[in-house]
PDB file of C-alpha atoms and ligand atoms in Angstrom:
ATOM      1  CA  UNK M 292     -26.530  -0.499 -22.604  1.00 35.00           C
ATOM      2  CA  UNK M 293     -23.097   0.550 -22.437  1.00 35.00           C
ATOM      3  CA  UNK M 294     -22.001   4.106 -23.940  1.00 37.00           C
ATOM      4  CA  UNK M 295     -18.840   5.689 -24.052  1.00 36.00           C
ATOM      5  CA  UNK M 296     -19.201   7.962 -21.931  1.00 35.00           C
ATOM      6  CA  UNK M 297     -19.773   5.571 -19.265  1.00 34.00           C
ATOM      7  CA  UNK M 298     -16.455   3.476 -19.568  1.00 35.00           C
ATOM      8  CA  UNK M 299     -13.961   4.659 -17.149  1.00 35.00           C
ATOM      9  CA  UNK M 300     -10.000   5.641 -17.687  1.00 39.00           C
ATOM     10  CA  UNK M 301      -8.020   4.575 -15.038  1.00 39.00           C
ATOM     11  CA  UNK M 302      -8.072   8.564 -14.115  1.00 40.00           C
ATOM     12  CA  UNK M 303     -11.792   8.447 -13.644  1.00 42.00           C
ATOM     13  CA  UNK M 304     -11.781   5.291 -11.652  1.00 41.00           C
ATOM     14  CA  UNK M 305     -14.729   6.063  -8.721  1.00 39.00           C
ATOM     15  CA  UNK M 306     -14.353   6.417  -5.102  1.00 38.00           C
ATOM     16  CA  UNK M 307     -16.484   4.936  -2.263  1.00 40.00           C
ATOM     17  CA  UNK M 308     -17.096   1.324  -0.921  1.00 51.00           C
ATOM     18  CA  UNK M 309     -18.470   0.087  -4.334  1.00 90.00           C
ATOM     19  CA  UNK M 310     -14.861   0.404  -5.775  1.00 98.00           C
ATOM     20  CA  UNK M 311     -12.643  -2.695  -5.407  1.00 98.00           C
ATOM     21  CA  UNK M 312      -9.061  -2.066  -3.390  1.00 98.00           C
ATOM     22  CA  UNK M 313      -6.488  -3.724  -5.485  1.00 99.00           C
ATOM     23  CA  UNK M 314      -3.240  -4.598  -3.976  1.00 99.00           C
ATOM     24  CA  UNK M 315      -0.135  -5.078  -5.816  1.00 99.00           C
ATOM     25  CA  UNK M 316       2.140  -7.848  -4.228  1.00 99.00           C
ATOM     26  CA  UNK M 317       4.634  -7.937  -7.016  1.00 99.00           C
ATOM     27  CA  UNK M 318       7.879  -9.904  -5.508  1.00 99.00           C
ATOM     28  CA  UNK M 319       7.705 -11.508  -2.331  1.00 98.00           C
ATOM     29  CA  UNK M 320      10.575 -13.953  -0.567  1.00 98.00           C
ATOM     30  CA  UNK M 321       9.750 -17.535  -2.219  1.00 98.00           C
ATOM     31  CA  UNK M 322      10.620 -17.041  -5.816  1.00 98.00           C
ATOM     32  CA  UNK M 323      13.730 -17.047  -7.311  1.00 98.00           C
ATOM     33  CA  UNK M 324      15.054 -14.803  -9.949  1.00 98.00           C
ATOM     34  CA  UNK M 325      17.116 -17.629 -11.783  1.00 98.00           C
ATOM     35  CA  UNK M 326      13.753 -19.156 -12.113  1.00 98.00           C
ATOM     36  CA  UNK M 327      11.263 -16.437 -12.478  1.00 98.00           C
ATOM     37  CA  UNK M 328      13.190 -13.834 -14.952  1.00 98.00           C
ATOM     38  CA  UNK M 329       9.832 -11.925 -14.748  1.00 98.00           C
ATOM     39  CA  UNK M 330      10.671 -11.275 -11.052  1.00 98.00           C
ATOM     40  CA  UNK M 331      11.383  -7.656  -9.883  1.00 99.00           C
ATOM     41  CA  UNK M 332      14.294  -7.733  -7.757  1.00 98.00           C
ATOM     42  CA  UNK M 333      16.198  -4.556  -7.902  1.00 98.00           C
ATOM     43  CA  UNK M 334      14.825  -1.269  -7.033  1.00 98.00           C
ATOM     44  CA  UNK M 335      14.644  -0.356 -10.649  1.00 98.00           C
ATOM     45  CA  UNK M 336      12.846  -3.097 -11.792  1.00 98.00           C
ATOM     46  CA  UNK M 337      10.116  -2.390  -9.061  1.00 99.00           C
ATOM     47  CA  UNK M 338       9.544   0.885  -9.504  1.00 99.00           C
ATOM     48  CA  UNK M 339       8.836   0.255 -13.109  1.00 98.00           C
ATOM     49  CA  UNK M 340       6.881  -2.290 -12.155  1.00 98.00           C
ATOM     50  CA  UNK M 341       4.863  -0.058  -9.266  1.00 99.00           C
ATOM     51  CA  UNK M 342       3.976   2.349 -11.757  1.00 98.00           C
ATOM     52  CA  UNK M 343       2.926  -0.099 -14.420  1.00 98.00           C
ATOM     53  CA  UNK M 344       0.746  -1.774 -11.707  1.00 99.00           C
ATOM     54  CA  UNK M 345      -0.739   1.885 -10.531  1.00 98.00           C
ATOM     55  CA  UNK M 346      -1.413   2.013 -14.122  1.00 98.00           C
ATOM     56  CA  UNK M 347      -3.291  -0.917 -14.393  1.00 98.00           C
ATOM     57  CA  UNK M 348      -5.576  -0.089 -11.163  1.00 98.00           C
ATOM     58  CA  UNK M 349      -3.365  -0.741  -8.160  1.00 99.00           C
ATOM     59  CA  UNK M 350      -3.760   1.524  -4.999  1.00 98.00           C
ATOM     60  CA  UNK M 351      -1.748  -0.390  -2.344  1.00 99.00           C
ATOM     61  CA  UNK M 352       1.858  -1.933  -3.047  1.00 99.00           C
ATOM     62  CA  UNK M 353       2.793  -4.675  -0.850  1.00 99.00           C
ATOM     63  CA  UNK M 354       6.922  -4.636  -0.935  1.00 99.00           C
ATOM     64  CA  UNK M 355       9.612  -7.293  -0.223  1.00 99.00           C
ATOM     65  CA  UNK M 356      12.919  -6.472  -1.301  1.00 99.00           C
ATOM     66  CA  UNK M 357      16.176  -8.548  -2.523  1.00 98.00           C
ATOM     67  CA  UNK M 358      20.416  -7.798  -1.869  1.00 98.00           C
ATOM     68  CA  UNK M 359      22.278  -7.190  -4.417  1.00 98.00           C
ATOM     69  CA  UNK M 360      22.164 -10.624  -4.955  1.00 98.00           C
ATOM     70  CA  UNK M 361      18.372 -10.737  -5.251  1.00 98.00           C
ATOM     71  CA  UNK M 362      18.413 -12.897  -2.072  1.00 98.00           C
ATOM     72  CA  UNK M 363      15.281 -11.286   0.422  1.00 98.00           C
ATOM     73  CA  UNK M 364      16.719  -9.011   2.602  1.00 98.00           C
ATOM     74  CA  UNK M 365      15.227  -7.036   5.680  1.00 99.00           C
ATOM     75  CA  UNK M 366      18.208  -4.345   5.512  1.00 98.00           C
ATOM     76  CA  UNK M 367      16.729  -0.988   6.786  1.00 98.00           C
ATOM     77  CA  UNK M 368      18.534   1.326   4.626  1.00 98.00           C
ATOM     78  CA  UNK M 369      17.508  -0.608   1.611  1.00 98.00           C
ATOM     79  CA  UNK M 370      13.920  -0.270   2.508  1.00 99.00           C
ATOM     80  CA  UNK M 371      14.294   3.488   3.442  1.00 98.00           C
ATOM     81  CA  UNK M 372      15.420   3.581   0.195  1.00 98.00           C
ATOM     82  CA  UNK M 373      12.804   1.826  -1.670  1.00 99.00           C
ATOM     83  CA  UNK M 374      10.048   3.564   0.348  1.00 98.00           C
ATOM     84  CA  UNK M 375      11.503   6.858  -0.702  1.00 98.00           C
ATOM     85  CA  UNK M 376      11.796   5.682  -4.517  1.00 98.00           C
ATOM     86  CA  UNK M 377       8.578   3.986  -4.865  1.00 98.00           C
ATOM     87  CA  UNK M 378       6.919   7.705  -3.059  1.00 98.00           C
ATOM     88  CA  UNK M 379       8.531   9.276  -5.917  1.00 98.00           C
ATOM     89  CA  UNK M 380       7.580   7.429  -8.791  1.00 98.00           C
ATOM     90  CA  UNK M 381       3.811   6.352  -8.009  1.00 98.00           C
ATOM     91  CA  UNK M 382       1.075   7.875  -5.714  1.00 98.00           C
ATOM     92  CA  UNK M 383       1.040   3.879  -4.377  1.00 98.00           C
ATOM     93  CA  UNK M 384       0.438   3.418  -0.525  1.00 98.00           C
ATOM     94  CA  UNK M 385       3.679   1.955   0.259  1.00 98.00           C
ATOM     95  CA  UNK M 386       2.920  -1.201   2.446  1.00 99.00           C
ATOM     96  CA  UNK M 387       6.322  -3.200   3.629  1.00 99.00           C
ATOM     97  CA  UNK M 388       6.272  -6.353   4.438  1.00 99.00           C
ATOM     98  CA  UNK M 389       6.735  -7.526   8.407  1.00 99.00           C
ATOM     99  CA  UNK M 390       6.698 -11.022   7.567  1.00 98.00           C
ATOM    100  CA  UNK M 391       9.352 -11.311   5.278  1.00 98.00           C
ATOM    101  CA  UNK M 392      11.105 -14.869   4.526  1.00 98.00           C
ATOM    102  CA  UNK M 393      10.601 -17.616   6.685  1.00 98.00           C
ATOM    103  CA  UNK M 394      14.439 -17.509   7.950  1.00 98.00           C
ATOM    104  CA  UNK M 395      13.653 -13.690   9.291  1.00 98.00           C
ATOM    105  CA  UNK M 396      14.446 -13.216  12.681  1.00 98.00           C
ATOM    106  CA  UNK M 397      12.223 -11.028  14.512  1.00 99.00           C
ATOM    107  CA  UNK M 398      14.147  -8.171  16.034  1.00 98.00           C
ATOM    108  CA  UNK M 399      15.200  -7.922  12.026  1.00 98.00           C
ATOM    109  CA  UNK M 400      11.205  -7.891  11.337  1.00 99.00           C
ATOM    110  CA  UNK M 401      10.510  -5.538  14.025  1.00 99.00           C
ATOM    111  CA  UNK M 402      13.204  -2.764  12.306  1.00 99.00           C
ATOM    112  CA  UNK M 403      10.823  -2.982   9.304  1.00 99.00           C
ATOM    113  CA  UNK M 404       9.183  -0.008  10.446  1.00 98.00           C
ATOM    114  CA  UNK M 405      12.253   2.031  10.626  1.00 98.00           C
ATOM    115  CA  UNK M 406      12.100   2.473   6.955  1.00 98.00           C
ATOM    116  CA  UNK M 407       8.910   4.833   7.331  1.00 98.00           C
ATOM    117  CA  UNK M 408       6.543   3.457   5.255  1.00 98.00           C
ATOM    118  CA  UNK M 409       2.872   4.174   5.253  1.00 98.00           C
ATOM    119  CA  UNK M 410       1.274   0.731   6.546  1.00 98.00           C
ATOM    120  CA  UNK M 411       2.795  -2.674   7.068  1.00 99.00           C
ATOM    121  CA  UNK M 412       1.647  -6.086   6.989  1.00 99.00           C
ATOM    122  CA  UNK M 413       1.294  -8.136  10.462  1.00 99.00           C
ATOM    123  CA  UNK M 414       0.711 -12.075  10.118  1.00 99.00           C
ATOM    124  CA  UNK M 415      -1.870 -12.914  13.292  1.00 99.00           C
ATOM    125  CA  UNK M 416      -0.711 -16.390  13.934  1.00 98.00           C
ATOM    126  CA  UNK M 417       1.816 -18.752  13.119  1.00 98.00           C
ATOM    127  CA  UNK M 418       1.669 -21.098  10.233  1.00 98.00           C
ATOM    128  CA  UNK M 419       3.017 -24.052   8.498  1.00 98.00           C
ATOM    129  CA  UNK M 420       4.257 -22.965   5.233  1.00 98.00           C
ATOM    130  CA  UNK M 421       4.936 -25.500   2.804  1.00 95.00           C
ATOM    131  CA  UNK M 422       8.197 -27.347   4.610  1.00 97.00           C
ATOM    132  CA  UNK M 423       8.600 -24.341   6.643  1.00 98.00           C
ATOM    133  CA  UNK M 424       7.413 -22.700   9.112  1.00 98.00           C
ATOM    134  CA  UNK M 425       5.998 -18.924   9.008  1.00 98.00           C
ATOM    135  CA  UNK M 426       6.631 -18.216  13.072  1.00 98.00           C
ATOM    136  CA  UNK M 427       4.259 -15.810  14.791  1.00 98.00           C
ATOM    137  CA  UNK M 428       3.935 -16.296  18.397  1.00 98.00           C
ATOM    138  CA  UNK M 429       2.114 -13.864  20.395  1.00 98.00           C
ATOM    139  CA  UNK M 430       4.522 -11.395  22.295  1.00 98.00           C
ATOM    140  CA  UNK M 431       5.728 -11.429  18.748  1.00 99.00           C
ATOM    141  CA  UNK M 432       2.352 -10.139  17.347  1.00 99.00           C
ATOM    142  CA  UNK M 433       1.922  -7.766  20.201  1.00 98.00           C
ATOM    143  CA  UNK M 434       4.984  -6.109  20.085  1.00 99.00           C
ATOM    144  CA  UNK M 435       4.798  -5.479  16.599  1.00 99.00           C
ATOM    145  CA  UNK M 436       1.013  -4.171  16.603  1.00 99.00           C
ATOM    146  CA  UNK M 437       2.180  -1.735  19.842  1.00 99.00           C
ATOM    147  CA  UNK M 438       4.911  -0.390  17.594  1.00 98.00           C
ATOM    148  CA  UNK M 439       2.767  -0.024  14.085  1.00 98.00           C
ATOM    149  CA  UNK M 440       0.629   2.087  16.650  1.00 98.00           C
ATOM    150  CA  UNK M 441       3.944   4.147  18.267  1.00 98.00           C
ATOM    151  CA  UNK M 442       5.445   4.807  14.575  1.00 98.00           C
ATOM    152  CA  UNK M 443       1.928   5.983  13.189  1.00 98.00           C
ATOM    153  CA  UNK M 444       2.086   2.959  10.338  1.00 98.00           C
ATOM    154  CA  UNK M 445      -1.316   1.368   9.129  1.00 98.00           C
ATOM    155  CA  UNK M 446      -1.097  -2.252   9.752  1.00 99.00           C
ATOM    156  CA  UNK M 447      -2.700  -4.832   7.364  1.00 99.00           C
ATOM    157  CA  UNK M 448      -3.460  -7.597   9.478  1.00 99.00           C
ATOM    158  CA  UNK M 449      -2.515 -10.803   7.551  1.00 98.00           C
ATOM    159  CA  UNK M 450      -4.659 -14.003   8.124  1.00 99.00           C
ATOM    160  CA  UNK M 451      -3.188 -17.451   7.067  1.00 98.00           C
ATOM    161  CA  UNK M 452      -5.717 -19.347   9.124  1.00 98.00           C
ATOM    162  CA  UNK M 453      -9.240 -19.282  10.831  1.00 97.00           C
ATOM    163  CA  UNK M 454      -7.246 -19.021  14.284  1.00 98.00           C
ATOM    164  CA  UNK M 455      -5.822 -16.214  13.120  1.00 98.00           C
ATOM    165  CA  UNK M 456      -8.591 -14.850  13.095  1.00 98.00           C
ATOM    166  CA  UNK M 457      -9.295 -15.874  16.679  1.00 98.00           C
ATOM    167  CA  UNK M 458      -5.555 -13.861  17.399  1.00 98.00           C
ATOM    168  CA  UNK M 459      -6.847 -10.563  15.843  1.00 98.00           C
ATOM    169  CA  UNK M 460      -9.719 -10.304  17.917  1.00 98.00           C
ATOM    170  CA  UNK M 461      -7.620 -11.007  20.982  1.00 98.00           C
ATOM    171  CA  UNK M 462      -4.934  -8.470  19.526  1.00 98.00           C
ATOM    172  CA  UNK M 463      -7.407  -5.641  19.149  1.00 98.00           C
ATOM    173  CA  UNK M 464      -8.855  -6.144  22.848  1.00 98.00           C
ATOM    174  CA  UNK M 465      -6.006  -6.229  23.891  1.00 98.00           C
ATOM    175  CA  UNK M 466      -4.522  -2.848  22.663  1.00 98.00           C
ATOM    176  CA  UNK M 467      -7.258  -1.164  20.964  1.00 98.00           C
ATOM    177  CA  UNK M 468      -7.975  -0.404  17.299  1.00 98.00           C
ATOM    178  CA  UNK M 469      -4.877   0.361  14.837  1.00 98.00           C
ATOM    179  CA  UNK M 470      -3.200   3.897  13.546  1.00 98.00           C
ATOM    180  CA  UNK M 471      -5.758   5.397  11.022  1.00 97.00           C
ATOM    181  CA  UNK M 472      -8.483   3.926  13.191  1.00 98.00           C
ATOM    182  CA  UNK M 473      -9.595   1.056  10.976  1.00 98.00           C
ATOM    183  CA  UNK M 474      -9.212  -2.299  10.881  1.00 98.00           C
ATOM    184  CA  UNK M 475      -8.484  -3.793   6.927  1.00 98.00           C
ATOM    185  CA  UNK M 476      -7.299  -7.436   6.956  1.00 98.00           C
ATOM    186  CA  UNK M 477      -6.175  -9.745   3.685  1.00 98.00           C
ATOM    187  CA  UNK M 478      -6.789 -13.223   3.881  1.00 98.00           C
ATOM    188  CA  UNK M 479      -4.036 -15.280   2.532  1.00 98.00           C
ATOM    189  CA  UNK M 480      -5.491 -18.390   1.124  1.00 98.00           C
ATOM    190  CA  UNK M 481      -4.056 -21.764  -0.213  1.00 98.00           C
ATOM    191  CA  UNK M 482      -0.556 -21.897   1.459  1.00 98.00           C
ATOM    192  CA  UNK M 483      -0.243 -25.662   2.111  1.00 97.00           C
ATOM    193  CA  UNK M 484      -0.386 -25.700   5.843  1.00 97.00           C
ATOM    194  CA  UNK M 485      -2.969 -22.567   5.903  1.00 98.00           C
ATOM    195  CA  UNK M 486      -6.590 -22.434   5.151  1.00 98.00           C
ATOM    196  CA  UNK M 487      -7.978 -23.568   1.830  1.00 98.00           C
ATOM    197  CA  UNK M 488      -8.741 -21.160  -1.218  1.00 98.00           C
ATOM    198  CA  UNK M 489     -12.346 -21.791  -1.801  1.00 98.00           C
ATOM    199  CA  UNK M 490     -15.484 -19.991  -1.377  1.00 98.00           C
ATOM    200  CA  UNK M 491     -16.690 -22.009   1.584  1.00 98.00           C
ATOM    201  CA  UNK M 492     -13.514 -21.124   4.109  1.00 98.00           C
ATOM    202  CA  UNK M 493     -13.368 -17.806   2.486  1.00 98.00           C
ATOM    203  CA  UNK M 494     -17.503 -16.899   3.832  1.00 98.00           C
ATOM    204  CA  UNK M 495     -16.634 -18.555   6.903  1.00 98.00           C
ATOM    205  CA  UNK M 496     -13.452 -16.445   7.395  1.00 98.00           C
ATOM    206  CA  UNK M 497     -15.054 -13.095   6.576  1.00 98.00           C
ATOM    207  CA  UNK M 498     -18.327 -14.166   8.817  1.00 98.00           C
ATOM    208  CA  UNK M 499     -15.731 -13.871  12.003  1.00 98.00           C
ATOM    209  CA  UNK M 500     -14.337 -10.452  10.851  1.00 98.00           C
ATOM    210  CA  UNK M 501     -14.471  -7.665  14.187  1.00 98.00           C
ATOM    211  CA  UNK M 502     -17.669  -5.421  13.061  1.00 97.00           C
ATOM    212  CA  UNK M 503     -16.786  -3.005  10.680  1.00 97.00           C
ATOM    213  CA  UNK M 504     -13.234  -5.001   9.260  1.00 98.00           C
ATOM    214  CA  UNK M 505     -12.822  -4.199   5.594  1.00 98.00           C
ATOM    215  CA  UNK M 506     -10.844  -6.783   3.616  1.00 98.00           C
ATOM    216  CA  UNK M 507      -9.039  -8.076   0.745  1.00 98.00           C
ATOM    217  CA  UNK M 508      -8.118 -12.042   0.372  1.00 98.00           C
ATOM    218  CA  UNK M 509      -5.250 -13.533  -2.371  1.00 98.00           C
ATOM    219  CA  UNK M 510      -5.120 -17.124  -3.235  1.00 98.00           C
ATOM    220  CA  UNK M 511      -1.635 -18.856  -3.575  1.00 97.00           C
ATOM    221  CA  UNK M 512      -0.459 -20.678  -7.023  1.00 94.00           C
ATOM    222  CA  UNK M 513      -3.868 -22.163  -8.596  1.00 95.00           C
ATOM    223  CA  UNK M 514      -6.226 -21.271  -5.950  1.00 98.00           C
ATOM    224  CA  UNK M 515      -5.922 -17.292  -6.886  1.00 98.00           C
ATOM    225  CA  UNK M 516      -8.943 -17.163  -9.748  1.00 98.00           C
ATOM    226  CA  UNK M 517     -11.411 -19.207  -7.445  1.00 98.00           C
ATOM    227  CA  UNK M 518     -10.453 -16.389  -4.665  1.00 98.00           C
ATOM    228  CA  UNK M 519     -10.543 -13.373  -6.877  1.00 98.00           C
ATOM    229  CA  UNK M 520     -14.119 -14.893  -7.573  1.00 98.00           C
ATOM    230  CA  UNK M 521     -15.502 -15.231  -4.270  1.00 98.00           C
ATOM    231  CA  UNK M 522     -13.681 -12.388  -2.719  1.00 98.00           C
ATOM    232  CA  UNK M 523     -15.979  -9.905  -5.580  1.00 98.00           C
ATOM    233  CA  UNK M 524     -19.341 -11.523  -4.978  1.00 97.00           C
ATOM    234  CA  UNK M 525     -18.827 -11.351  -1.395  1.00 97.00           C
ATOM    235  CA  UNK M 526     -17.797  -7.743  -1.517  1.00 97.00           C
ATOM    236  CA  UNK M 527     -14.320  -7.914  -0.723  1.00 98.00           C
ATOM    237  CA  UNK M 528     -10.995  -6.655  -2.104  1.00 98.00           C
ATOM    238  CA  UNK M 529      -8.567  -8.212  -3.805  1.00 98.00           C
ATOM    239  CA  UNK M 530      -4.615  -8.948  -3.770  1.00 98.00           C
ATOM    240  CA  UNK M 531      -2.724  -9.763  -6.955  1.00 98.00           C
ATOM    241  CA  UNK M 532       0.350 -10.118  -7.930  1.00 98.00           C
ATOM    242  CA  UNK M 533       3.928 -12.416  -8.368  1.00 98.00           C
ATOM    243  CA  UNK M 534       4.267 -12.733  -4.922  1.00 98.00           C
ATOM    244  CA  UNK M 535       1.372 -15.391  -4.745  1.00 98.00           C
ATOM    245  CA  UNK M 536       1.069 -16.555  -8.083  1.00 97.00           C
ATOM    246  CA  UNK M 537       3.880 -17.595 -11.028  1.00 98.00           C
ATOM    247  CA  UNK M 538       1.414 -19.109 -13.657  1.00 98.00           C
ATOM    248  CA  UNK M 539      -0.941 -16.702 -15.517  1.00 98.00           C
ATOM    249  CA  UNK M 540      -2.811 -19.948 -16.853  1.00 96.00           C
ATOM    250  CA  UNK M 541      -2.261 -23.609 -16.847  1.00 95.00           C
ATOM    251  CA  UNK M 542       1.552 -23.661 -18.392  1.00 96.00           C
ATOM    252  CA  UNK M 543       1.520 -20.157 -19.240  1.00 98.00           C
ATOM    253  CA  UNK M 544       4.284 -18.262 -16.839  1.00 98.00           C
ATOM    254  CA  UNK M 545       3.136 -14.730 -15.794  1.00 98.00           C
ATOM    255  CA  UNK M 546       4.865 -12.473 -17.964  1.00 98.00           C
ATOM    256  CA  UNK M 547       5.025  -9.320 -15.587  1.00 98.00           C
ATOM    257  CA  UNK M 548       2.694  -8.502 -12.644  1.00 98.00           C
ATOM    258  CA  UNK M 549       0.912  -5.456 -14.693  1.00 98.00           C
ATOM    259  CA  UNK M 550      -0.837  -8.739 -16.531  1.00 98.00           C
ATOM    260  CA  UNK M 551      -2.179 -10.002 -13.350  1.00 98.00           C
ATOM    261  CA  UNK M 552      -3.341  -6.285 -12.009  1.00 99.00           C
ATOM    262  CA  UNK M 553      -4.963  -5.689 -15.471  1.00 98.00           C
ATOM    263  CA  UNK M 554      -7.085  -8.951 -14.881  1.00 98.00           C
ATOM    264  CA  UNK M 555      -7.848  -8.347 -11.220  1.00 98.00           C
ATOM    265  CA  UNK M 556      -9.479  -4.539 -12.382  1.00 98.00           C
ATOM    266  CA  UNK M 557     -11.181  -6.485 -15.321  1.00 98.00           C
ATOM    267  CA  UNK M 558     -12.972  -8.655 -13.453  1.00 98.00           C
ATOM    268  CA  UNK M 559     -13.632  -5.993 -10.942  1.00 98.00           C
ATOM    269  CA  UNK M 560     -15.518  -3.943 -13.600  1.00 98.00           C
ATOM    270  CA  UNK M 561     -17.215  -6.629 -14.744  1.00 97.00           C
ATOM    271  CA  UNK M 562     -18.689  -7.363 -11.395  1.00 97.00           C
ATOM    272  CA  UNK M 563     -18.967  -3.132 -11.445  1.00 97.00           C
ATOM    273  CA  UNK M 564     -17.071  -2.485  -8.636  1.00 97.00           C
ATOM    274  CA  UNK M 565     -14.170  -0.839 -10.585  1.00 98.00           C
ATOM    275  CA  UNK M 566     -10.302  -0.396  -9.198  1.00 98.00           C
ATOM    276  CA  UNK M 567     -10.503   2.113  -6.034  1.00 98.00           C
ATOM    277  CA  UNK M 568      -8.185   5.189  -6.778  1.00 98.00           C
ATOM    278  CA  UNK M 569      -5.717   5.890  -4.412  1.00 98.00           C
ATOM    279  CA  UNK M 570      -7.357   8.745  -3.136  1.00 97.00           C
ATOM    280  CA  UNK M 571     -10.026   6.851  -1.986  1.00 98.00           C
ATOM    281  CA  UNK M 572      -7.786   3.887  -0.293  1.00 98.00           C
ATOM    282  CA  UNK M 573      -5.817   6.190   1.981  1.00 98.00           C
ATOM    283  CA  UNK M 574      -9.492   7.761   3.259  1.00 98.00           C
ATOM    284  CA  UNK M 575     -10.793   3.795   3.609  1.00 98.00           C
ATOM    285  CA  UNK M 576      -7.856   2.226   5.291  1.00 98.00           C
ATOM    286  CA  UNK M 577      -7.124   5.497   7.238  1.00 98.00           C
ATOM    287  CA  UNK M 578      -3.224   5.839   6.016  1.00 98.00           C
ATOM    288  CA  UNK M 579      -2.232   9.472   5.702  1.00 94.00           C
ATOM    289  CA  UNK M 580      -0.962  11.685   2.453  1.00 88.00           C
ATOM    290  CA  UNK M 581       2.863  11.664   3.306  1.00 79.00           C
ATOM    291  CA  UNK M 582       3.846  12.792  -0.390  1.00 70.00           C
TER     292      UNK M 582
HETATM  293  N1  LIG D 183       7.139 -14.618   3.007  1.00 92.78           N
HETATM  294  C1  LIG D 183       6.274 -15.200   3.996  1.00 92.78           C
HETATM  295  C2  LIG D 183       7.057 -16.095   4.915  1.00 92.78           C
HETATM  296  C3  LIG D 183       4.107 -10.903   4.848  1.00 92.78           C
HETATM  297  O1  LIG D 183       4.625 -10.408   3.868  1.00 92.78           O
HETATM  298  O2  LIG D 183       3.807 -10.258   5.851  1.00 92.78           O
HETATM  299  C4  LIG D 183       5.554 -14.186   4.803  1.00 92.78           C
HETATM  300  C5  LIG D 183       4.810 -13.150   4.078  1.00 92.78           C
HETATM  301  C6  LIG D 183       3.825 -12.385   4.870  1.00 92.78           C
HETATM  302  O3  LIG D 183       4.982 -12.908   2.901  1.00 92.78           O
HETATM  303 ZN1  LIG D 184       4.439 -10.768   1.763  1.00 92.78          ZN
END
């Protein structure tokens, strides 16, 4: 029996390991604005969007960023910029993106970090992506981890692929565990050239976790309900947001990514594992107040 005083307010949303960890990934490099009006592309539009998402039950933002233009950029000051801005307007951790677009070189993806942000994605393998190709070659990798550990910033290791997850094993033998001490990865599921989003691969992938990995998975285009689905009754967390997915429902654009945030922390409560507060995702993932 449900009473009222047991439904939650975003303000009273629980802490601990039963709460889900929901990631915002609102713009990513892919999409363009001509086509996807909905699309936040200028620092205004994404802070609005942040705090509509932190709102809705979001605790980690996961940020690309567009020129003036709205083509992705890796520009340093622009990210200082939008760390800063997005610090100010939401309680959010702040995670920048490492991986950026495809045509990224990596010296430009290395200077992420620069920007000061609290954690970071890092891709564990390379990947065909679509036509493309999402290069990550090991000395790559390695570099990038050393530095996340020399600039205190909480990576996010990103897996594409079950040899990824090979790579992250290798990764942390290699050089020990991450800044913050704990090891949270997000599998990325569905890219066409990556593994598939379905509940098999995604049991399999979380079976060859290290001991002790906490993570979060996202499925690409129509693949993202079926992974929001397995990801909850397997206990994991979840990723949302216009980065991954355009299409709310079969011919029905996404209107903003608040909608797809607000669905993500439904479902969560229905499988009563509510949206994790911020609070409680900086102690999990180890990432440190720097408000
Ligand atoms: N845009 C993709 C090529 C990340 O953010 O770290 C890479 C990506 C992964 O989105
Ligand atoms: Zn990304």
């Amino acid at each position: 029996m449900t009473s009222d005083s047991t439904r939650r307010t975003p303000a009273a949303r629980p802490a601990g390991t039963a709460a889900t960890l929901i990631t915002v990934a609102p713009t990513g490099a892919e999409s363009e604005k001509a086509a996807v009006p909905a699309l936040p592309v200028t620092l205004d539009e994404l802070v609005v969007t942040a705090k509509e998402c932190a709102a809705a039950g979001a605790a980690v933002i996961h940020v690309h960023i567009r020129d003036a233009d709205a083509r992705p950029t890796l520009d340093v000051g622009r990210l200082t910029d939008t760390v800063r801005a997005l610090r100010e307007g939401t309680d959010l951790i702040v995670q920048l993106s490492t991986g950026g677009a495809v045509t990224d070189s990596f010296g430009h993806r290395l200077a992420v970090l620069d920007a000061g942000p609290d954690a970071c994605s890092l891709t564990c393998g390379t990947v065909n992506f679509g036509d493309e190709v999402f290069a990550n070659p090991w000395p790559f990798i390695r570099e990038l981890y050393a530095r996340t550990k020399d600039l205190a910033v909480v990576p996010e290791f990103e897996l594409f692929d079950l040899g990824h997850v090979a790579m992250l094993h290798r990764l942390l033998d290699d050089l020990g565990p991450p800044f913050g001490g704990h090891v949270h990865c997000d599998l990325v599921m569905g890219v066409p050239g990556g593994m598939p989003g379905d509940a098999a691969t995604l049991v399999g992938a979380v079976a060859a976790l290290p001991e002790g990995a906490t993570w979060s998975a996202t499925g690409i285009g129509r693949s993202s309900l079926p992974v929001m689905f397995a990801a909850l009754a397997a206990g994991g967390h979840l990723r949302v947001g216009m980065e991954d997915t355009i299409t709310f429902a079969r011919g029905r654009p996404v209107t903003g990514n608040a909608e797809l945030v607000e669905r993500a922390a439904a479902l969560a409560e229905l499988a009563q594992r509510p949206a994790m507060t911020t609070l409680a995702a900086r102690a999990m993932l180890g990432v440190p107040d720097r408000h």
